[in-house]
Short mmCIF file of C-alpha atoms in Angstrom, two decimals:
data_model
loop_
_atom_site.label_atom_id
_atom_site.label_comp_id
_atom_site.label_asym_id
_atom_site.label_seq_id
_atom_site.Cartn_x
_atom_site.Cartn_y
_atom_site.Cartn_z
CA MET A 394 0.07 -69.72 32.81
CA ILE A 395 0.53 -66.27 34.53
CA ARG A 396 1.30 -66.22 38.46
CA TYR A 397 -0.52 -63.09 38.74
CA GLY A 398 -3.63 -63.99 37.12
CA PHE A 399 -5.48 -66.90 36.32
CA THR A 400 -7.20 -67.63 32.88
CA LYS A 401 -9.75 -69.44 31.04
CA VAL A 402 -10.32 -69.36 27.51
CA PHE A 403 -13.95 -70.53 26.13
CA ASN A 404 -14.82 -71.42 22.55
CA ALA A 405 -17.15 -68.21 22.32
CA ASP A 406 -17.22 -64.80 20.63
CA PHE A 407 -15.91 -61.66 22.26
CA ASN A 408 -19.50 -60.30 22.99
CA THR A 409 -20.82 -63.13 24.08
CA THR A 410 -18.27 -63.76 26.34
CA LEU A 411 -17.61 -59.95 27.71
CA GLU A 412 -21.55 -60.23 28.34
CA ALA A 413 -20.93 -63.35 30.49
CA VAL A 414 -18.32 -61.80 32.37
CA GLN A 415 -19.66 -58.84 33.52
CA SER A 416 -23.56 -60.83 34.16
CA GLN A 417 -20.76 -62.97 36.60
CA LEU A 418 -19.17 -59.91 38.07
CA SER A 419 -22.50 -58.65 39.22
CA ASN A 420 -23.63 -62.15 40.26
CA GLN A 421 -20.77 -62.10 42.63
CA GLY A 422 -21.25 -58.37 43.92
CA PHE A 423 -18.50 -56.34 41.73
CA GLY A 424 -19.20 -53.25 39.78
CA VAL A 425 -17.75 -52.39 36.62
CA LEU A 426 -16.22 -49.20 37.36
CA THR A 427 -14.38 -48.73 34.22
CA SER A 428 -14.37 -50.67 30.51
CA ILE A 429 -11.32 -49.78 28.48
CA ASP A 430 -11.43 -50.56 24.77
CA LEU A 431 -7.81 -51.33 24.46
CA GLN A 432 -8.27 -52.56 20.56
CA ALA A 433 -9.70 -48.96 19.64
CA LYS A 434 -7.42 -46.69 22.16
CA LEU A 435 -4.44 -48.16 20.28
CA LYS A 436 -6.22 -47.75 16.94
CA GLU A 437 -7.02 -44.05 17.76
CA GLU A 438 -3.72 -43.28 19.33
CA LEU A 439 -0.86 -45.62 17.76
CA GLU A 440 -2.97 -46.41 14.36
CA THR A 441 -1.89 -50.07 14.91
CA ASP A 442 -4.27 -52.99 15.23
CA ILE A 443 -4.53 -55.38 17.90
CA SER A 444 -7.19 -58.19 18.88
CA LYS A 445 -10.33 -57.36 20.76
CA TYR A 446 -8.95 -56.50 24.20
CA THR A 447 -11.15 -54.99 26.95
CA ILE A 448 -9.95 -54.08 30.21
CA LEU A 449 -12.75 -54.28 33.51
CA GLY A 450 -12.09 -52.54 36.49
CA ALA A 451 -14.04 -54.51 38.68
CA CYS A 452 -15.08 -53.78 41.97
CA ASN A 453 -16.67 -55.06 45.23
CA PRO A 454 -17.94 -52.67 47.21
CA LYS A 455 -18.13 -54.42 50.78
CA MET A 456 -14.17 -55.77 50.05
CA ALA A 457 -13.32 -52.28 49.13
CA TYR A 458 -14.55 -51.00 52.37
CA LYS A 459 -12.89 -53.70 54.10
CA ALA A 460 -9.68 -53.19 52.39
CA ILE A 461 -9.70 -49.37 53.21
CA GLN A 462 -10.19 -50.14 56.65
CA ALA A 463 -7.20 -52.50 56.66
CA GLU A 464 -4.86 -50.08 54.34
CA GLU A 465 -5.91 -46.64 53.61
CA CYS A 466 -3.89 -46.13 50.34
CA ILE A 467 -5.26 -49.54 48.94
CA GLY A 468 -6.72 -47.48 46.66
CA LEU A 469 -3.54 -47.39 44.74
CA LEU A 470 -4.03 -50.93 43.93
CA LEU A 471 -7.86 -50.86 43.17
CA PRO A 472 -9.91 -51.98 41.14
CA CYS A 473 -9.47 -55.63 40.37
CA ASN A 474 -8.56 -55.84 36.60
CA VAL A 475 -10.11 -58.44 34.50
CA VAL A 476 -9.43 -58.45 30.98
CA VAL A 477 -10.96 -60.31 27.99
CA ILE A 478 -8.91 -61.16 24.88
CA GLU A 479 -9.89 -62.46 21.42
CA LYS A 480 -7.26 -65.08 20.71
CA GLU A 481 -7.61 -67.12 17.21
CA GLY A 482 -11.69 -67.36 17.34
CA LYS A 483 -11.43 -67.69 20.96
CA THR A 484 -11.64 -65.74 23.99
CA ALA A 485 -9.70 -65.87 26.75
CA VAL A 486 -10.86 -64.20 30.58
CA SER A 487 -8.05 -63.76 32.81
CA ALA A 488 -8.58 -62.27 36.37
CA VAL A 489 -5.62 -60.50 38.44
CA ARG A 490 -4.94 -62.51 41.37
CA PRO A 491 -5.20 -60.14 44.83
CA SER A 492 -3.40 -62.32 46.65
CA VAL A 493 -0.17 -61.75 44.76
CA ALA A 494 -0.24 -58.33 44.07
CA MET A 495 -0.74 -57.48 47.62
CA GLN A 496 2.12 -59.27 48.39
CA MET A 497 4.34 -56.15 48.77
CA ILE A 498 2.09 -54.96 51.46
CA ASP A 499 2.70 -56.24 54.89
CA ASN A 500 -0.42 -56.15 56.39
CA PRO A 501 -2.20 -59.67 57.55
CA LYS A 502 -5.80 -58.01 57.52
CA LEU A 503 -4.99 -56.87 54.00
CA HIS A 504 -4.00 -60.51 53.10
CA SER A 505 -7.46 -61.71 54.53
CA VAL A 506 -9.68 -59.48 52.27
CA ALA A 507 -7.25 -60.42 49.48
CA VAL A 508 -7.80 -63.76 49.28
CA SER A 509 -11.68 -63.52 50.08
CA VAL A 510 -11.95 -61.27 46.76
CA GLU A 511 -9.36 -63.69 44.62
CA GLN A 512 -11.96 -66.46 45.98
CA SER A 513 -14.89 -64.12 44.41
CA LEU A 514 -12.89 -63.41 40.86
CA TYR A 515 -12.11 -67.40 40.70
CA LYS A 516 -16.10 -67.80 40.99
CA VAL A 517 -16.88 -65.32 38.63
CA LEU A 518 -14.45 -66.96 35.64
CA LYS A 519 -15.92 -70.33 36.99
CA SER A 520 -19.35 -69.45 36.51
CA ILE A 521 -19.44 -68.50 33.25
CA GLN A 522 -21.47 -70.96 31.28
CA LEU A 523 -19.96 -71.07 27.95
CA SER A 524 -18.42 -73.76 25.88
CA GLU A 525 -14.62 -74.02 27.31
CA GLU A 526 -11.44 -74.85 25.44
#
């Protein structure tokens, strides 16, 4: 178990899971600013093979605004990454824990925003209606 994120594993194919994650992110007020197909990028750049691996850069505009009001340079730590990884016929979804990532910044106002974003990201994973491992 990772300390800086939380993970759920689903008995569903990669593409179905990726679509479900994107849908639930939208339902929780997040937009996907970036979608990086790391498998394809590493194949292109290094001619190496890894499992399907997509990094979604998710941003909740209302929360991003609050975070910027609390800490002007917080953009260095945005957006919130969610990764979808194919693992042995299953698909793992992991989301960053903003409360952990923000510990390096001594700003109580920012901490409350981070906790709120983390709760929303947790709801995203909890709301995915696919068979779990």
